């Protein structure tokens, strides 16, 4: 578990470094997660030791997810600390939430429709 935690935190640190160096607006942990995914997809395919590492990282990440709710406590405290700012900009914040949610739904429906069409074409070919 310690080795897999090191791998996860290493990729998070690497993502943070890339984000700061290139001044990208994407959060560093997201960049690190994408890089970890790419490493798993392209470099750690077949050999047995790498499959063991993948399994360990997967098990550790599932254990971390069990405690994910604890990470929202600091966010809640931050919201309470800036309640005046939220009150002043409530309409803007609600508009952003509604528009973002609708955009996510539309995009997800579009992608799902394309995937279903591709699957139907593949079934017809067989």
Tab-separated table of N, CA and C in Angstrom:
chain	number	residue	atom	x	y	z
A	1	UNK	N	0.824	-1.192	0.000
A	1	UNK	CA	0.000	0.000	0.000
A	1	UNK	C	0.868	1.256	0.000
A	2	UNK	N	1.992	1.197	0.677
A	2	UNK	CA	2.861	2.357	0.754
A	2	UNK	C	3.448	2.696	-0.621
A	3	UNK	N	3.810	1.646	-1.368
A	3	UNK	CA	4.368	1.859	-2.700
A	3	UNK	C	3.323	2.496	-3.627
A	4	UNK	N	2.104	2.024	-3.551
A	4	UNK	CA	1.067	2.569	-4.419
A	4	UNK	C	0.682	3.988	-3.999
A	5	UNK	N	0.707	4.290	-2.696
A	5	UNK	CA	0.478	5.670	-2.253
A	5	UNK	C	1.576	6.590	-2.791
A	6	UNK	N	2.814	6.101	-2.768
A	6	UNK	CA	3.916	6.881	-3.318
A	6	UNK	C	3.689	7.153	-4.800
A	7	UNK	N	3.253	6.150	-5.539
A	7	UNK	CA	3.007	6.326	-6.977
A	7	UNK	C	1.920	7.371	-7.203
A	8	UNK	N	0.830	7.275	-6.463
A	8	UNK	CA	-0.272	8.229	-6.618
A	8	UNK	C	0.192	9.648	-6.292
A	9	UNK	N	0.891	9.809	-5.165
A	9	UNK	CA	1.353	11.144	-4.776
A	9	UNK	C	2.452	11.662	-5.704
A	10	UNK	N	3.269	10.760	-6.239
A	10	UNK	CA	4.289	11.186	-7.196
A	10	UNK	C	3.647	11.785	-8.439
A	11	UNK	N	2.625	11.112	-8.959
A	11	UNK	CA	1.959	11.642	-10.144
A	11	UNK	C	1.202	12.932	-9.830
A	12	UNK	N	0.688	13.054	-8.619
A	12	UNK	CA	0.049	14.316	-8.232
A	12	UNK	C	1.093	15.437	-8.195
A	13	UNK	N	2.247	15.162	-7.617
A	13	UNK	CA	3.318	16.156	-7.567
A	13	UNK	C	3.809	16.499	-8.968
A	14	UNK	N	3.947	15.494	-9.809
A	14	UNK	CA	4.385	15.717	-11.180
A	14	UNK	C	3.364	16.574	-11.936
A	15	UNK	N	2.089	16.316	-11.724
A	15	UNK	CA	1.043	17.129	-12.339
A	15	UNK	C	1.079	18.562	-11.844
A	16	UNK	N	1.290	18.747	-10.541
A	16	UNK	CA	1.406	20.103	-9.976
A	16	UNK	C	2.604	20.837	-10.577
A	17	UNK	N	3.714	20.126	-10.741
A	17	UNK	CA	4.908	20.730	-11.324
A	17	UNK	C	4.650	21.174	-12.754
A	18	UNK	N	4.014	20.324	-13.531
A	18	UNK	CA	3.692	20.680	-14.916
A	18	UNK	C	2.745	21.872	-14.952
A	19	UNK	N	1.759	21.863	-14.076
A	19	UNK	CA	0.779	22.958	-14.043
A	19	UNK	C	1.449	24.286	-13.701
A	20	UNK	N	2.331	24.279	-12.727
A	20	UNK	CA	3.015	25.522	-12.331
A	20	UNK	C	4.015	25.963	-13.395
A	21	UNK	N	4.748	25.016	-13.984
A	21	UNK	CA	5.783	25.357	-14.960
A	21	UNK	C	5.186	25.944	-16.235
A	22	UNK	N	4.124	25.310	-16.736
A	22	UNK	CA	3.512	25.764	-17.983
A	22	UNK	C	2.353	26.735	-17.761
A	23	UNK	N	2.031	27.029	-16.500
A	23	UNK	CA	0.948	27.938	-16.134
A	23	UNK	C	-0.370	27.557	-16.813
A	24	UNK	N	-0.721	26.289	-16.667
A	24	UNK	CA	-1.952	25.749	-17.232
A	24	UNK	C	-3.081	25.975	-16.236
A	25	UNK	N	-4.293	26.183	-16.727
A	25	UNK	CA	-5.442	26.422	-15.852
A	25	UNK	C	-6.107	25.140	-15.367
A	26	UNK	N	-5.571	24.003	-15.728
A	26	UNK	CA	-6.093	22.720	-15.255
A	26	UNK	C	-5.403	22.394	-13.933
A	27	UNK	N	-6.136	21.932	-12.921
A	27	UNK	CA	-5.504	21.608	-11.637
A	27	UNK	C	-4.421	20.535	-11.783
A	28	UNK	N	-3.362	20.679	-11.009
A	28	UNK	CA	-2.246	19.745	-11.065
A	28	UNK	C	-2.624	18.300	-10.796
A	29	UNK	N	-3.468	18.021	-9.782
A	29	UNK	CA	-3.848	16.625	-9.555
A	29	UNK	C	-4.587	15.998	-10.746
A	30	UNK	N	-5.332	16.796	-11.494
A	30	UNK	CA	-6.017	16.271	-12.683
A	30	UNK	C	-4.984	15.903	-13.749
A	31	UNK	N	-3.998	16.759	-13.933
A	31	UNK	CA	-2.934	16.460	-14.894
A	31	UNK	C	-2.199	15.193	-14.475
A	32	UNK	N	-1.887	15.079	-13.182
A	32	UNK	CA	-1.221	13.882	-12.682
A	32	UNK	C	-2.050	12.632	-12.880
A	33	UNK	N	-3.352	12.735	-12.666
A	33	UNK	CA	-4.244	11.593	-12.861
A	33	UNK	C	-4.266	11.160	-14.326
A	34	UNK	N	-4.304	12.125	-15.218
A	34	UNK	CA	-4.283	11.809	-16.659
A	34	UNK	C	-2.968	11.143	-17.030
A	35	UNK	N	-1.852	11.652	-16.499
A	35	UNK	CA	-0.554	11.047	-16.781
A	35	UNK	C	-0.474	9.616	-16.240
A	36	UNK	N	-1.004	9.393	-15.036
A	36	UNK	CA	-1.028	8.045	-14.467
A	36	UNK	C	-1.863	7.112	-15.336
A	37	UNK	N	-2.992	7.592	-15.812
A	37	UNK	CA	-3.830	6.800	-16.704
A	37	UNK	C	-3.086	6.449	-17.986
A	38	UNK	N	-2.398	7.429	-18.563
A	38	UNK	CA	-1.641	7.176	-19.791
A	38	UNK	C	-0.522	6.167	-19.562
A	39	UNK	N	0.143	6.256	-18.423
A	39	UNK	CA	1.188	5.278	-18.109
A	39	UNK	C	0.581	3.885	-18.006
A	40	UNK	N	-0.566	3.781	-17.346
A	40	UNK	CA	-1.213	2.473	-17.220
A	40	UNK	C	-1.658	1.938	-18.576
A	41	UNK	N	-2.145	2.809	-19.443
A	41	UNK	CA	-2.648	2.349	-20.745
A	41	UNK	C	-1.508	1.951	-21.683
A	42	UNK	N	-0.479	2.780	-21.775
A	42	UNK	CA	0.515	2.581	-22.819
A	42	UNK	C	1.778	1.839	-22.379
A	43	UNK	N	2.165	1.948	-21.115
A	43	UNK	CA	3.442	1.392	-20.725
A	43	UNK	C	3.349	0.159	-19.841
A	44	UNK	N	2.303	0.036	-19.085
A	44	UNK	CA	2.199	-1.078	-18.142
A	44	UNK	C	1.159	-2.091	-18.616
A	45	UNK	N	1.384	-2.643	-19.796
A	45	UNK	CA	0.351	-3.495	-20.382
A	45	UNK	C	0.442	-4.946	-19.947
A	46	UNK	N	1.533	-5.602	-20.227
A	46	UNK	CA	1.456	-7.050	-20.229
A	46	UNK	C	2.236	-7.763	-19.132
A	47	UNK	N	3.373	-7.276	-18.716
A	47	UNK	CA	4.200	-8.081	-17.827
A	47	UNK	C	3.567	-8.185	-16.429
A	48	UNK	N	3.853	-9.271	-15.776
A	48	UNK	CA	3.239	-9.600	-14.498
A	48	UNK	C	3.552	-8.597	-13.385
A	49	UNK	N	4.807	-8.123	-13.238
A	49	UNK	CA	5.041	-7.158	-12.144
A	49	UNK	C	4.227	-5.880	-12.302
A	50	UNK	N	4.032	-5.450	-13.526
A	50	UNK	CA	3.271	-4.226	-13.747
A	50	UNK	C	1.793	-4.435	-13.480
A	51	UNK	N	1.287	-5.624	-13.768
A	51	UNK	CA	-0.109	-5.918	-13.435
A	51	UNK	C	-0.311	-5.879	-11.927
A	52	UNK	N	0.701	-6.329	-11.179
A	52	UNK	CA	0.619	-6.292	-9.719
A	52	UNK	C	0.589	-4.842	-9.236
A	53	UNK	N	1.405	-3.982	-9.840
A	53	UNK	CA	1.419	-2.559	-9.466
A	53	UNK	C	0.069	-1.928	-9.773
A	54	UNK	N	-0.485	-2.222	-10.953
A	54	UNK	CA	-1.811	-1.701	-11.295
A	54	UNK	C	-2.853	-2.116	-10.268
A	55	UNK	N	-2.805	-3.390	-9.873
A	55	UNK	CA	-3.780	-3.897	-8.911
A	55	UNK	C	-3.622	-3.207	-7.561
A	56	UNK	N	-2.376	-3.022	-7.118
A	56	UNK	CA	-2.135	-2.367	-5.829
A	56	UNK	C	-2.602	-0.914	-5.844
A	57	UNK	N	-2.317	-0.200	-6.941
A	57	UNK	CA	-2.753	1.199	-7.043
A	57	UNK	C	-4.276	1.270	-7.070
A	58	UNK	N	-4.903	0.333	-7.759
A	58	UNK	CA	-6.361	0.296	-7.816
A	58	UNK	C	-6.963	0.052	-6.437
A	59	UNK	N	-6.419	-0.909	-5.698
A	59	UNK	CA	-6.934	-1.202	-4.361
A	59	UNK	C	-6.730	-0.023	-3.419
A	60	UNK	N	-5.561	0.614	-3.502
A	60	UNK	CA	-5.290	1.772	-2.642
A	60	UNK	C	-6.217	2.925	-2.975
A	61	UNK	N	-6.454	3.161	-4.256
A	61	UNK	CA	-7.343	4.264	-4.636
A	61	UNK	C	-8.767	4.000	-4.164
A	62	UNK	N	-9.202	2.747	-4.180
A	62	UNK	CA	-10.539	2.439	-3.656
A	62	UNK	C	-10.612	2.703	-2.154
A	63	UNK	N	-9.540	2.407	-1.435
A	63	UNK	CA	-9.531	2.682	-0.001
A	63	UNK	C	-9.533	4.179	0.274
A	64	UNK	N	-8.824	4.955	-0.550
A	64	UNK	CA	-8.804	6.409	-0.388
A	64	UNK	C	-10.188	6.993	-0.667
A	65	UNK	N	-10.872	6.466	-1.652
A	65	UNK	CA	-12.200	6.968	-2.015
A	65	UNK	C	-13.180	6.791	-0.855
A	66	UNK	N	-12.982	5.766	-0.032
A	66	UNK	CA	-13.860	5.572	1.130
A	66	UNK	C	-13.820	6.756	2.079
A	67	UNK	N	-12.712	7.494	2.093
A	67	UNK	CA	-12.547	8.644	2.980
A	67	UNK	C	-12.679	9.973	2.250
A	68	UNK	N	-13.215	9.944	1.061
A	68	UNK	CA	-13.328	11.153	0.246
A	68	UNK	C	-14.198	12.217	0.898
A	69	UNK	N	-15.204	11.809	1.633
A	69	UNK	CA	-16.103	12.790	2.253
A	69	UNK	C	-15.365	13.689	3.246
A	70	UNK	N	-14.293	13.205	3.846
A	70	UNK	CA	-13.517	14.040	4.769
A	70	UNK	C	-12.863	15.211	4.062
A	71	UNK	N	-12.618	15.075	2.768
A	71	UNK	CA	-11.977	16.157	2.027
A	71	UNK	C	-12.924	17.324	1.777
A	72	UNK	N	-14.222	17.114	1.956
A	72	UNK	CA	-15.176	18.195	1.730
A	72	UNK	C	-15.357	19.085	2.957
A	73	UNK	N	-14.842	18.673	4.106
A	73	UNK	CA	-14.955	19.483	5.315
A	73	UNK	C	-14.246	20.825	5.146
A	74	UNK	N	-12.990	20.873	4.658
A	74	UNK	CA	-12.352	22.183	4.465
A	74	UNK	C	-13.095	23.067	3.460
A	75	UNK	N	-13.697	22.465	2.461
A	75	UNK	CA	-14.464	23.245	1.485
A	75	UNK	C	-15.675	23.870	2.163
A	76	UNK	N	-16.357	23.113	2.993
A	76	UNK	CA	-17.508	23.651	3.712
A	76	UNK	C	-17.131	24.786	4.638
A	77	UNK	N	-15.986	24.650	5.308
A	77	UNK	CA	-15.513	25.723	6.180
A	77	UNK	C	-15.197	26.967	5.351
A	78	UNK	N	-14.583	26.781	4.179
A	78	UNK	CA	-14.264	27.908	3.303
A	78	UNK	C	-15.516	28.617	2.819
A	79	UNK	N	-16.558	27.848	2.526
A	79	UNK	CA	-17.820	28.459	2.085
A	79	UNK	C	-18.416	29.299	3.210
A	80	UNK	N	-18.398	28.779	4.421
A	80	UNK	CA	-18.950	29.520	5.552
A	80	UNK	C	-18.141	30.785	5.810
A	81	UNK	N	-16.833	30.725	5.626
A	81	UNK	CA	-15.981	31.900	5.858
A	81	UNK	C	-16.265	33.011	4.847
A	82	UNK	N	-16.705	32.654	3.642
A	82	UNK	CA	-16.950	33.640	2.588
A	82	UNK	C	-18.436	33.761	2.267
A	83	UNK	N	-19.282	33.612	3.259
A	83	UNK	CA	-20.728	33.634	3.048
A	83	UNK	C	-21.206	34.993	2.532
A	84	UNK	N	-20.554	36.074	2.949
A	84	UNK	CA	-20.935	37.400	2.454
A	84	UNK	C	-20.680	37.521	0.961
A	85	UNK	N	-19.552	36.998	0.504
A	85	UNK	CA	-19.237	37.027	-0.920
A	85	UNK	C	-20.257	36.211	-1.709
A	86	UNK	N	-20.632	35.064	-1.164
A	86	UNK	CA	-21.630	34.230	-1.829
A	86	UNK	C	-22.976	34.939	-1.907
A	87	UNK	N	-23.360	35.628	-0.857
A	87	UNK	CA	-24.627	36.357	-0.859
A	87	UNK	C	-24.645	37.475	-1.884
A	88	UNK	N	-23.526	38.155	-2.038
A	88	UNK	CA	-23.447	39.250	-3.006
A	88	UNK	C	-23.507	38.748	-4.443
A	89	UNK	N	-23.015	37.547	-4.692
A	89	UNK	CA	-22.937	37.000	-6.047
A	89	UNK	C	-23.811	35.763	-6.228
A	90	UNK	N	-24.874	35.660	-5.480
A	90	UNK	CA	-25.704	34.459	-5.495
A	90	UNK	C	-26.281	34.179	-6.871
A	91	UNK	N	-26.798	35.197	-7.552
A	91	UNK	CA	-27.398	34.986	-8.869
A	91	UNK	C	-26.362	34.469	-9.861
A	92	UNK	N	-25.180	35.052	-9.852
A	92	UNK	CA	-24.124	34.605	-10.769
A	92	UNK	C	-23.730	33.155	-10.495
A	93	UNK	N	-23.599	32.830	-9.221
A	93	UNK	CA	-23.192	31.476	-8.849
A	93	UNK	C	-24.260	30.459	-9.248
A	94	UNK	N	-25.518	30.767	-8.985
A	94	UNK	CA	-26.602	29.855	-9.371
A	94	UNK	C	-26.687	29.707	-10.886
A	95	UNK	N	-26.493	30.806	-11.619
A	95	UNK	CA	-26.514	30.738	-13.085
A	95	UNK	C	-25.392	29.842	-13.595
A	96	UNK	N	-24.213	29.968	-13.018
A	96	UNK	CA	-23.088	29.129	-13.431
A	96	UNK	C	-23.370	27.659	-13.133
A	97	UNK	N	-23.941	27.377	-11.978
A	97	UNK	CA	-24.258	25.995	-11.618
A	97	UNK	C	-25.291	25.408	-12.582
A	98	UNK	N	-26.344	26.161	-12.874
A	98	UNK	CA	-27.400	25.656	-13.765
A	98	UNK	C	-26.862	25.465	-15.186
A	99	UNK	N	-26.146	26.467	-15.698
A	99	UNK	CA	-25.610	26.369	-17.057
A	99	UNK	C	-24.593	25.240	-17.157
A	100	UNK	N	-23.727	25.112	-16.157
A	100	UNK	CA	-22.745	24.030	-16.161
A	100	UNK	C	-23.388	22.663	-16.115
A	101	UNK	N	-24.422	22.519	-15.308
A	101	UNK	CA	-25.125	21.239	-15.219
A	101	UNK	C	-25.811	20.903	-16.534
A	102	UNK	N	-26.489	21.869	-17.124
A	102	UNK	CA	-27.153	21.625	-18.409
A	102	UNK	C	-26.148	21.298	-19.506
A	103	UNK	N	-25.040	22.012	-19.533
A	103	UNK	CA	-24.013	21.733	-20.540
A	103	UNK	C	-23.449	20.324	-20.366
A	104	UNK	N	-23.243	19.904	-19.124
A	104	UNK	CA	-22.751	18.547	-18.858
A	104	UNK	C	-23.754	17.499	-19.325
A	105	UNK	N	-25.028	17.742	-19.052
A	105	UNK	CA	-26.059	16.794	-19.484
A	105	UNK	C	-26.132	16.692	-21.000
A	106	UNK	N	-26.096	17.827	-21.684
A	106	UNK	CA	-26.165	17.830	-23.145
A	106	UNK	C	-24.952	17.114	-23.733
A	107	UNK	N	-23.766	17.411	-23.216
A	107	UNK	CA	-22.553	16.778	-23.718
A	107	UNK	C	-22.579	15.270	-23.474
A	108	UNK	N	-23.015	14.861	-22.283
A	108	UNK	CA	-23.095	13.440	-21.970
A	108	UNK	C	-24.091	12.731	-22.875
A	109	UNK	N	-25.229	13.353	-23.125
A	109	UNK	CA	-26.228	12.750	-24.019
A	109	UNK	C	-25.673	12.638	-25.436
A	110	UNK	N	-24.960	13.656	-25.888
A	110	UNK	CA	-24.372	13.634	-27.231
A	110	UNK	C	-23.367	12.495	-27.360
A	111	UNK	N	-22.474	12.371	-26.384
A	111	UNK	CA	-21.465	11.311	-26.424
A	111	UNK	C	-22.127	9.941	-26.333
A	112	UNK	N	-23.119	9.800	-25.476
A	112	UNK	CA	-23.813	8.519	-25.334
A	112	UNK	C	-24.505	8.122	-26.623
A	113	UNK	N	-25.121	9.079	-27.292
A	113	UNK	CA	-25.780	8.804	-28.571
A	113	UNK	C	-24.771	8.303	-29.601
A	114	UNK	N	-23.603	8.921	-29.662
A	114	UNK	CA	-22.560	8.492	-30.602
A	114	UNK	C	-22.069	7.087	-30.266
A	115	UNK	N	-21.899	6.801	-28.983
A	115	UNK	CA	-21.436	5.472	-28.570
A	115	UNK	C	-22.466	4.409	-28.931
A	116	UNK	N	-23.739	4.699	-28.714
A	116	UNK	CA	-24.794	3.734	-29.051
A	116	UNK	C	-24.822	3.473	-30.548
A	117	UNK	N	-24.664	4.518	-31.361
A	117	UNK	CA	-24.634	4.342	-32.813
A	117	UNK	C	-23.444	3.492	-33.237
A	118	UNK	N	-22.291	3.723	-32.634
A	118	UNK	CA	-21.109	2.922	-32.964
A	118	UNK	C	-21.300	1.467	-32.573
A	119	UNK	N	-21.903	1.218	-31.429
A	119	UNK	CA	-22.148	-0.155	-30.997
A	119	UNK	C	-23.137	-0.852	-31.925
A	120	UNK	N	-24.155	-0.133	-32.381
A	120	UNK	CA	-25.112	-0.737	-33.305
A	120	UNK	C	-24.439	-1.097	-34.608
A	121	UNK	N	-23.529	-0.243	-35.097
A	121	UNK	CA	-22.794	-0.554	-36.330
A	121	UNK	C	-21.906	-1.780	-36.131
A	122	UNK	N	-21.276	-1.888	-34.985
A	122	UNK	CA	-20.408	-3.041	-34.714
A	122	UNK	C	-21.208	-4.338	-34.603
A	123	UNK	N	-22.413	-4.262	-34.038
A	123	UNK	CA	-23.253	-5.450	-33.919
A	123	UNK	C	-23.723	-5.899	-35.305
A	124	UNK	N	-24.053	-4.966	-36.178
A	124	UNK	CA	-24.498	-5.309	-37.519
A	124	UNK	C	-23.379	-5.948	-38.333
A	125	UNK	N	-22.147	-5.548	-38.117
A	125	UNK	CA	-21.005	-6.109	-38.848
A	125	UNK	C	-20.742	-7.543	-38.458
A	126	UNK	N	-21.061	-7.925	-37.254
A	126	UNK	CA	-20.781	-9.281	-36.780
A	126	UNK	C	-21.774	-10.192	-37.339
